[in-house]
Short mmCIF file of C-alpha atoms in Angstrom, two decimals:
data_model
loop_
_atom_site.label_atom_id
_atom_site.label_comp_id
_atom_site.label_asym_id
_atom_site.label_seq_id
_atom_site.Cartn_x
_atom_site.Cartn_y
_atom_site.Cartn_z
CA MET A 95 -7.26 -0.46 -26.24
CA LYS A 96 -7.93 1.21 -22.91
CA ARG A 97 -6.66 -0.58 -19.82
CA SER A 98 -6.96 0.19 -16.14
CA ILE A 99 -3.84 -0.32 -14.05
CA ALA A 100 -3.78 0.19 -10.28
CA LEU A 101 -0.74 0.83 -8.12
CA ALA A 102 -0.47 1.47 -4.40
CA LEU A 103 2.13 3.32 -2.40
CA GLY A 104 2.68 1.23 0.70
CA MET A 105 4.55 1.94 3.87
CA PHE A 106 6.10 -0.24 6.52
CA VAL A 107 7.17 0.89 9.96
CA ALA A 108 10.78 -0.15 9.23
CA ALA A 109 12.34 1.26 6.05
CA LEU A 110 14.04 -1.14 3.67
CA THR A 111 17.79 -0.68 3.23
CA ALA A 112 19.07 -0.36 -0.33
CA THR A 113 22.19 -2.25 -1.30
CA PRO A 114 24.70 0.08 -3.00
CA VAL A 115 25.52 -0.78 -6.58
CA ASP A 116 27.86 0.71 -9.16
CA ALA A 117 25.17 2.41 -11.24
CA SER A 118 21.46 2.98 -10.94
CA LEU A 119 19.01 1.50 -13.42
CA PRO A 120 16.05 3.30 -15.00
CA THR A 121 12.84 3.02 -12.98
CA PRO A 122 10.60 0.15 -14.15
CA ALA A 123 7.48 0.97 -16.16
CA SER A 124 4.66 -0.89 -17.85
CA GLY A 125 1.51 -0.53 -19.88
CA GLY A 126 0.55 1.81 -22.69
CA THR A 127 1.69 5.41 -22.80
CA TRP A 128 -0.04 8.75 -23.19
CA ALA A 129 0.25 10.57 -26.50
CA PRO A 130 3.29 12.90 -26.67
CA ASN A 131 2.69 15.89 -24.37
CA GLN A 132 -0.95 14.85 -23.97
CA ARG A 133 -2.85 17.25 -21.71
CA VAL A 134 -4.92 15.46 -19.08
CA GLU A 135 -7.20 17.54 -16.86
CA TYR A 136 -8.30 16.35 -13.44
CA ARG A 137 -10.89 17.42 -10.87
CA TRP A 138 -11.62 16.57 -7.26
CA ARG A 139 -13.75 13.46 -6.95
CA ASP A 140 -17.27 14.23 -5.75
CA GLY A 141 -17.60 13.51 -2.04
CA SER A 142 -13.84 13.15 -1.62
CA GLU A 143 -12.52 16.69 -2.00
CA PRO A 144 -9.30 17.46 -0.12
CA PRO A 145 -9.44 20.03 2.69
CA ALA A 146 -8.42 23.62 1.88
CA TRP A 147 -4.85 23.14 3.12
CA ALA A 148 -4.32 20.04 0.95
CA LYS A 149 -5.64 21.25 -2.43
CA PRO A 150 -2.74 23.57 -3.34
CA VAL A 151 -0.27 20.91 -2.21
CA MET A 152 -1.77 18.27 -4.48
CA ASN A 153 -1.96 20.75 -7.37
CA ALA A 154 1.72 21.55 -6.77
CA ALA A 155 2.53 17.87 -7.26
CA ALA A 156 0.94 17.99 -10.73
CA ALA A 157 3.07 21.06 -11.49
CA ASP A 158 6.15 19.19 -10.23
CA SER A 159 5.46 16.40 -12.69
CA ASN A 160 5.08 18.85 -15.55
CA ALA A 161 8.26 20.75 -14.66
CA THR A 162 10.60 17.80 -14.03
CA ARG A 163 9.45 15.09 -16.49
CA LYS A 164 12.09 16.18 -19.11
CA ALA A 165 10.23 14.06 -21.63
CA LYS A 166 7.12 14.19 -23.79
CA ALA A 167 5.08 12.57 -21.04
CA ALA A 168 1.58 13.70 -20.07
CA ILE A 169 0.87 17.24 -18.84
CA PHE A 170 -1.51 17.47 -15.87
CA SER A 171 -3.68 20.41 -14.84
CA TYR A 172 -6.73 21.05 -12.70
CA ASP A 173 -10.06 21.68 -14.42
CA ALA A 174 -13.43 21.50 -12.69
CA ASP A 175 -14.76 19.50 -15.65
CA GLY A 176 -11.71 17.31 -16.17
CA PRO A 177 -12.21 13.59 -16.88
CA ALA A 178 -9.55 12.45 -14.40
CA ARG A 179 -10.01 12.66 -10.62
CA LEU A 180 -8.08 13.16 -7.41
CA ALA A 181 -9.66 11.93 -4.19
CA TYR A 182 -8.86 12.43 -0.50
CA THR A 183 -10.31 9.27 0.92
CA ASP A 184 -9.95 6.15 3.03
CA ASP A 185 -11.47 4.15 0.17
CA MET A 186 -8.48 1.95 -0.67
CA PRO A 187 -8.10 -1.79 -1.14
CA THR A 188 -5.54 -2.20 1.68
CA ASN A 189 -5.06 -0.81 5.16
CA TYR A 190 -1.38 0.04 4.71
CA ALA A 191 -1.32 2.15 1.51
CA ILE A 192 -1.22 5.94 1.80
CA GLY A 193 -1.75 6.51 -1.93
CA TYR A 194 -3.34 4.57 -4.76
CA ALA A 195 -3.40 5.24 -8.50
CA VAL A 196 -5.48 3.82 -11.34
CA ARG A 197 -4.71 4.94 -14.89
CA ASN A 198 -7.14 4.57 -17.78
CA ILE A 199 -4.96 5.54 -20.73
CA PRO A 200 -5.73 7.34 -23.01
CA ASP A 201 -8.68 8.96 -21.27
CA SER A 202 -8.34 9.50 -17.53
CA PHE A 203 -6.97 8.38 -14.17
CA LEU A 204 -7.90 8.24 -10.49
CA ILE A 205 -5.50 9.09 -7.66
CA ARG A 206 -6.57 8.39 -4.09
CA ILE A 207 -4.73 9.92 -1.13
CA ARG A 208 -5.34 8.76 2.44
CA PRO A 209 -6.61 11.49 4.86
CA HIS A 210 -4.51 12.98 7.64
CA GLY A 211 -4.99 11.09 10.90
CA ALA A 212 -5.99 7.81 9.26
CA GLN A 213 -5.33 4.76 11.44
CA LEU A 214 -3.43 2.14 9.44
CA ASP A 215 -1.83 -1.21 10.16
CA TRP A 216 1.51 0.44 10.78
CA GLY A 217 0.25 3.48 12.75
CA THR A 218 -1.27 6.96 12.31
CA LEU A 219 -0.75 8.86 9.07
CA ARG A 220 0.39 12.46 9.55
CA TRP A 221 0.82 14.84 6.61
CA CYS A 222 3.52 17.47 7.12
CA GLN A 223 1.55 20.22 5.36
CA PHE A 224 -1.20 19.93 7.95
CA TYR A 225 1.09 21.57 10.52
CA ASN A 226 2.48 25.09 10.81
CA ASP A 227 5.62 23.51 12.24
CA PRO A 228 5.80 19.97 10.82
CA PRO A 229 7.16 17.40 13.31
CA ASN A 230 9.72 14.76 12.46
CA GLY A 231 8.03 11.58 11.36
CA CYS A 232 5.34 13.26 9.23
CA TYR A 233 5.04 12.53 5.50
CA ASP A 234 5.20 15.07 2.70
CA LEU A 235 1.87 15.16 0.85
CA GLU A 236 3.35 16.85 -2.23
CA MET A 237 6.03 14.18 -2.58
CA VAL A 238 3.55 11.34 -2.14
CA THR A 239 1.12 12.85 -4.65
CA LEU A 240 3.97 13.31 -7.13
CA HIS A 241 4.77 9.62 -6.63
CA GLU A 242 1.19 8.81 -7.65
CA PHE A 243 1.48 11.06 -10.70
CA GLY A 244 4.58 9.00 -11.52
CA HIS A 245 2.35 5.92 -11.64
CA ILE A 246 -0.04 7.80 -13.92
CA GLN A 247 2.93 8.50 -16.22
CA THR A 248 3.35 4.64 -16.30
CA LEU A 249 6.22 4.38 -13.80
CA GLY A 250 6.27 1.41 -11.46
CA HIS A 251 8.02 0.90 -8.11
CA VAL A 252 11.79 1.03 -8.12
CA ASP A 253 13.89 -1.92 -7.06
CA GLU A 254 15.71 -0.57 -4.01
CA ALA A 255 18.82 -2.61 -4.87
CA ALA A 256 19.00 -1.05 -8.35
CA ILE A 257 19.63 2.57 -7.32
CA ASP A 258 22.68 4.31 -5.89
CA ILE A 259 20.93 6.71 -3.53
CA TYR A 260 17.37 7.23 -2.35
CA THR A 261 16.85 10.42 -4.37
CA ASP A 262 17.59 8.64 -7.68
CA SER A 263 13.87 7.84 -7.71
CA ILE A 264 10.66 9.06 -6.18
CA MET A 265 8.98 5.73 -6.94
CA HIS A 266 9.79 3.78 -3.75
CA GLY A 267 7.23 1.09 -3.09
CA SER A 268 7.89 0.80 0.62
CA GLY A 269 10.09 2.38 3.22
CA VAL A 270 8.89 5.85 2.18
CA HIS A 271 11.00 8.44 4.00
CA SER A 272 9.39 10.71 6.56
CA LYS A 273 10.73 14.01 7.81
CA ALA A 274 13.69 14.45 8.12
CA LYS A 275 15.25 11.48 6.31
CA LEU A 276 16.98 11.84 2.95
CA GLY A 277 14.47 12.67 0.21
CA TRP A 278 11.48 13.10 2.55
CA ASN A 279 10.36 16.27 0.72
CA GLN A 280 11.65 15.55 -2.81
CA HIS A 281 9.44 17.49 -5.22
CA GLU A 282 10.91 16.33 -8.51
CA PHE A 283 11.32 13.09 -10.38
CA GLY A 284 14.62 11.35 -9.63
CA ARG A 285 17.18 10.93 -12.38
CA CYS A 286 16.20 7.28 -12.91
CA ASP A 287 12.51 8.22 -13.15
CA VAL A 288 13.44 10.77 -15.80
CA ALA A 289 15.50 8.12 -17.61
CA ARG A 290 12.48 5.85 -17.97
CA LEU A 291 10.23 8.72 -19.05
CA GLN A 292 12.77 9.63 -21.74
CA ILE A 293 12.98 5.99 -22.83
CA ARG A 294 9.20 5.75 -23.14
CA TYR A 295 8.28 9.24 -24.38
CA GLU A 296 11.51 10.73 -25.87
CA PRO A 297 13.22 13.80 -24.36
CA LEU A 298 11.20 16.99 -24.30
CA THR A 299 13.39 18.68 -26.95
CA THR A 300 16.64 17.90 -28.75
CA SER A 301 18.45 20.12 -26.21
CA THR A 302 16.90 18.51 -23.11
CA PRO A 303 19.66 16.91 -21.01
CA ILE A 304 19.73 13.11 -21.13
CA SER A 305 19.38 11.58 -17.67
CA THR A 306 22.59 10.41 -16.03
CA CYS A 307 20.79 7.17 -15.19
CA LEU A 308 21.39 6.30 -18.87
CA ASP A 309 24.66 5.62 -20.71
CA LEU A 310 24.02 6.18 -24.40
CA PRO A 311 26.57 6.04 -27.23
CA THR A 312 26.63 9.03 -29.56
CA GLU A 313 27.47 9.47 -33.23
CA LEU A 314 29.27 12.48 -34.70
CA SER A 315 29.91 13.21 -38.37
CA LEU A 316 31.90 15.97 -40.07
CA THR A 317 31.27 17.26 -43.59
CA PRO A 318 33.78 19.72 -45.06
CA GLY A 319 31.58 20.30 -48.08
CA THR A 320 34.54 19.89 -50.44
CA SER A 321 37.83 18.01 -50.57
CA SER A 322 39.91 20.92 -51.84
CA ILE A 323 39.79 24.69 -51.69
CA ALA A 324 41.78 27.57 -53.16
CA TYR A 325 44.39 29.25 -50.98
CA GLY A 326 42.90 31.98 -48.75
CA THR A 327 39.29 30.95 -49.36
CA SER A 328 36.66 30.60 -46.62
CA VAL A 329 34.99 27.26 -46.04
CA THR A 330 32.28 26.10 -43.61
CA LEU A 331 32.67 22.72 -41.93
CA THR A 332 29.47 21.08 -40.69
CA ALA A 333 29.09 18.49 -37.91
CA LYS A 334 26.02 16.46 -36.94
CA LEU A 335 25.57 15.03 -33.43
CA LYS A 336 23.01 12.42 -32.47
CA ILE A 337 22.41 9.43 -30.24
CA ASP A 338 23.80 6.34 -31.94
CA ALA A 339 21.30 4.64 -34.21
CA ASP A 340 22.13 1.32 -32.50
CA ALA A 341 21.33 2.57 -28.98
CA SER A 342 19.28 0.12 -26.92
CA TYR A 343 16.08 2.19 -26.74
CA PRO A 344 14.09 2.71 -29.98
CA ASN A 345 12.60 6.04 -28.86
CA LEU A 346 16.10 7.44 -28.29
CA ALA A 347 18.16 5.77 -31.04
CA GLY A 348 19.09 8.28 -33.72
CA ASP A 349 17.71 11.32 -31.86
CA LEU A 350 19.53 14.55 -32.72
CA LEU A 351 21.39 16.37 -29.94
CA SER A 352 21.32 20.18 -29.86
CA GLY A 353 22.92 22.68 -27.52
CA ARG A 354 25.99 20.56 -26.73
CA ASP A 355 29.68 21.48 -26.92
CA VAL A 356 31.27 20.27 -30.15
CA SER A 357 34.87 21.31 -30.95
CA LEU A 358 36.86 21.27 -34.19
CA GLN A 359 40.39 19.87 -34.34
CA ARG A 360 43.09 19.75 -37.04
CA ARG A 361 46.46 18.11 -37.61
CA ALA A 362 49.16 18.69 -40.19
CA THR A 363 49.54 16.03 -42.87
CA GLY A 364 51.85 13.29 -41.65
CA SER A 365 51.41 14.32 -38.00
CA THR A 366 49.65 12.45 -35.19
CA ALA A 367 49.10 15.49 -32.94
CA TRP A 368 45.70 17.16 -32.94
CA THR A 369 45.14 20.84 -32.16
CA THR A 370 41.78 22.22 -31.04
CA ILE A 371 40.82 25.19 -33.22
CA GLY A 372 37.67 26.15 -31.31
CA ASP A 373 34.03 25.41 -30.65
CA MET A 374 31.58 24.79 -33.45
CA SER A 375 28.40 26.89 -33.32
CA ALA A 376 24.97 25.29 -33.04
CA VAL A 377 22.67 26.24 -35.92
CA ALA A 378 19.31 27.64 -34.82
CA GLY A 379 16.38 25.77 -36.34
CA ASP A 380 18.54 22.87 -37.51
CA PRO A 381 18.72 20.40 -34.58
CA GLY A 382 22.00 18.60 -34.08
CA ARG A 383 23.91 20.72 -36.62
CA TYR A 384 27.12 22.59 -35.67
CA VAL A 385 29.27 24.73 -37.97
CA LYS A 386 32.55 26.62 -38.11
CA THR A 387 33.74 28.88 -40.92
CA MET A 388 37.47 29.45 -41.53
CA THR A 389 39.88 30.88 -44.09
CA LEU A 390 42.42 28.22 -45.04
CA THR A 391 45.99 28.60 -46.24
CA SER A 392 47.34 25.08 -45.71
CA THR A 393 46.25 21.48 -46.09
CA TYR A 394 45.11 19.81 -42.86
CA ASP A 395 43.20 16.79 -41.59
CA TRP A 396 40.05 17.76 -39.65
CA ARG A 397 37.78 16.08 -37.13
CA ALA A 398 34.92 17.06 -34.80
CA VAL A 399 34.93 16.04 -31.13
CA PHE A 400 32.07 15.77 -28.64
CA SER A 401 33.14 15.52 -25.01
CA ALA A 402 30.11 14.37 -23.04
CA PRO A 403 29.36 16.52 -19.98
CA ASN A 404 29.30 14.96 -16.53
CA ASP A 405 25.63 15.86 -16.04
CA GLU A 406 24.33 13.80 -18.97
CA GLY A 407 24.06 10.10 -19.71
CA LEU A 408 25.91 10.35 -23.02
CA ARG A 409 29.25 9.01 -24.23
CA ASN A 410 32.02 10.86 -26.05
CA ALA A 411 32.18 10.78 -29.83
CA THR A 412 34.76 11.68 -32.48
CA SER A 413 34.00 12.03 -36.17
CA ALA A 414 35.86 10.35 -38.99
CA VAL A 415 38.86 12.29 -40.30
CA SER A 416 38.41 14.51 -43.36
CA ARG A 417 41.30 15.98 -45.32
CA LEU A 418 40.82 19.41 -46.84
CA SER A 419 43.51 20.20 -49.40
CA VAL A 420 44.49 23.79 -50.18
CA THR A 421 45.38 24.54 -53.82
CA TYR A 422 47.22 27.49 -55.30
CA GLY A 423 46.25 29.71 -58.21
CA CYS A 424 49.58 29.40 -60.03
CA THR A 425 52.59 27.12 -60.26
CA PRO A 426 56.24 27.85 -61.08
CA THR A 427 56.96 27.66 -64.83
CA ALA A 428 60.61 26.79 -64.46
CA VAL A 429 62.84 25.19 -61.89
CA ARG A 430 66.62 25.68 -61.82
CA ARG A 431 68.85 23.65 -59.52
CA ASN A 432 70.43 25.56 -56.63
CA VAL A 433 68.50 28.67 -57.51
CA SER A 434 65.62 29.90 -55.37
CA LEU A 435 62.52 30.66 -57.36
CA TYR A 436 60.00 33.08 -55.94
CA GLU A 437 56.68 33.61 -57.59
CA THR A 438 53.62 35.51 -56.38
CA CYS A 439 50.34 33.80 -57.01
#
């Protein structure tokens, strides 16, 4: 069922102050979603076309959304016959909002941007891109338009107390930063915006980094392929890495993880010390699979280890232990006490 949802970007003269917390939370979101990677074309609304200086800036915001979504969210592009519309207009339901978005999923949307020089309750709106040398106190049109595209992607306004720093989100509902405050010209979704897009749409690919605004458990398995092998024979050990099937978000639970660093470790039987043998190689065309081939001459216990990188919202994982026994092609036929017996197999 198609629903229309409207959201406004407001602004107050005094910015709100965020209360620092230990960890940011994913940006709120609501309503239905676009189909995975759905292409949505937009045009300028008749009678409300932006001036020549503003058109490339607003188009750049659509490109920013496409480039930084890191999820299978909608893809936006300009088309003169597109069903969605962008408008440069004073036609808004309040006299404080500088942007306003209405989404009509799955068909279209309308974004309205207030014109430069508009007189609002809090003062005069000045867009930085209007100037050759933008003054402090102006607002970045590309950033604000990207914010509105965030609403079209189903993102809501962030709770200022739920983020660590301003740039964790571009979806501030009030206290929007002007030049030259932190984040005034941010042209990409914040990490907590990306987190919510990944929760709602899934990551773009299995190798797309998981936002650090998330903290997801992972699951790692190791399959030797056999429990025993002849002395001096090669064997390939296979590991599989994925987000834990019990992770909190259904669209992420069980997703395979490609392009990560997975290492292989061994220990001698009866020992507690593990030795890292080397990295396992990712298998092209087989997401989440990592392999390492070795020639074995002794029996060892084996395990795979995933050490989560600092730039992803994933947890470490270690596989269960697998013992791979090495057998010999011959055995001594006689044993005599106090006499060494040498036999070549």
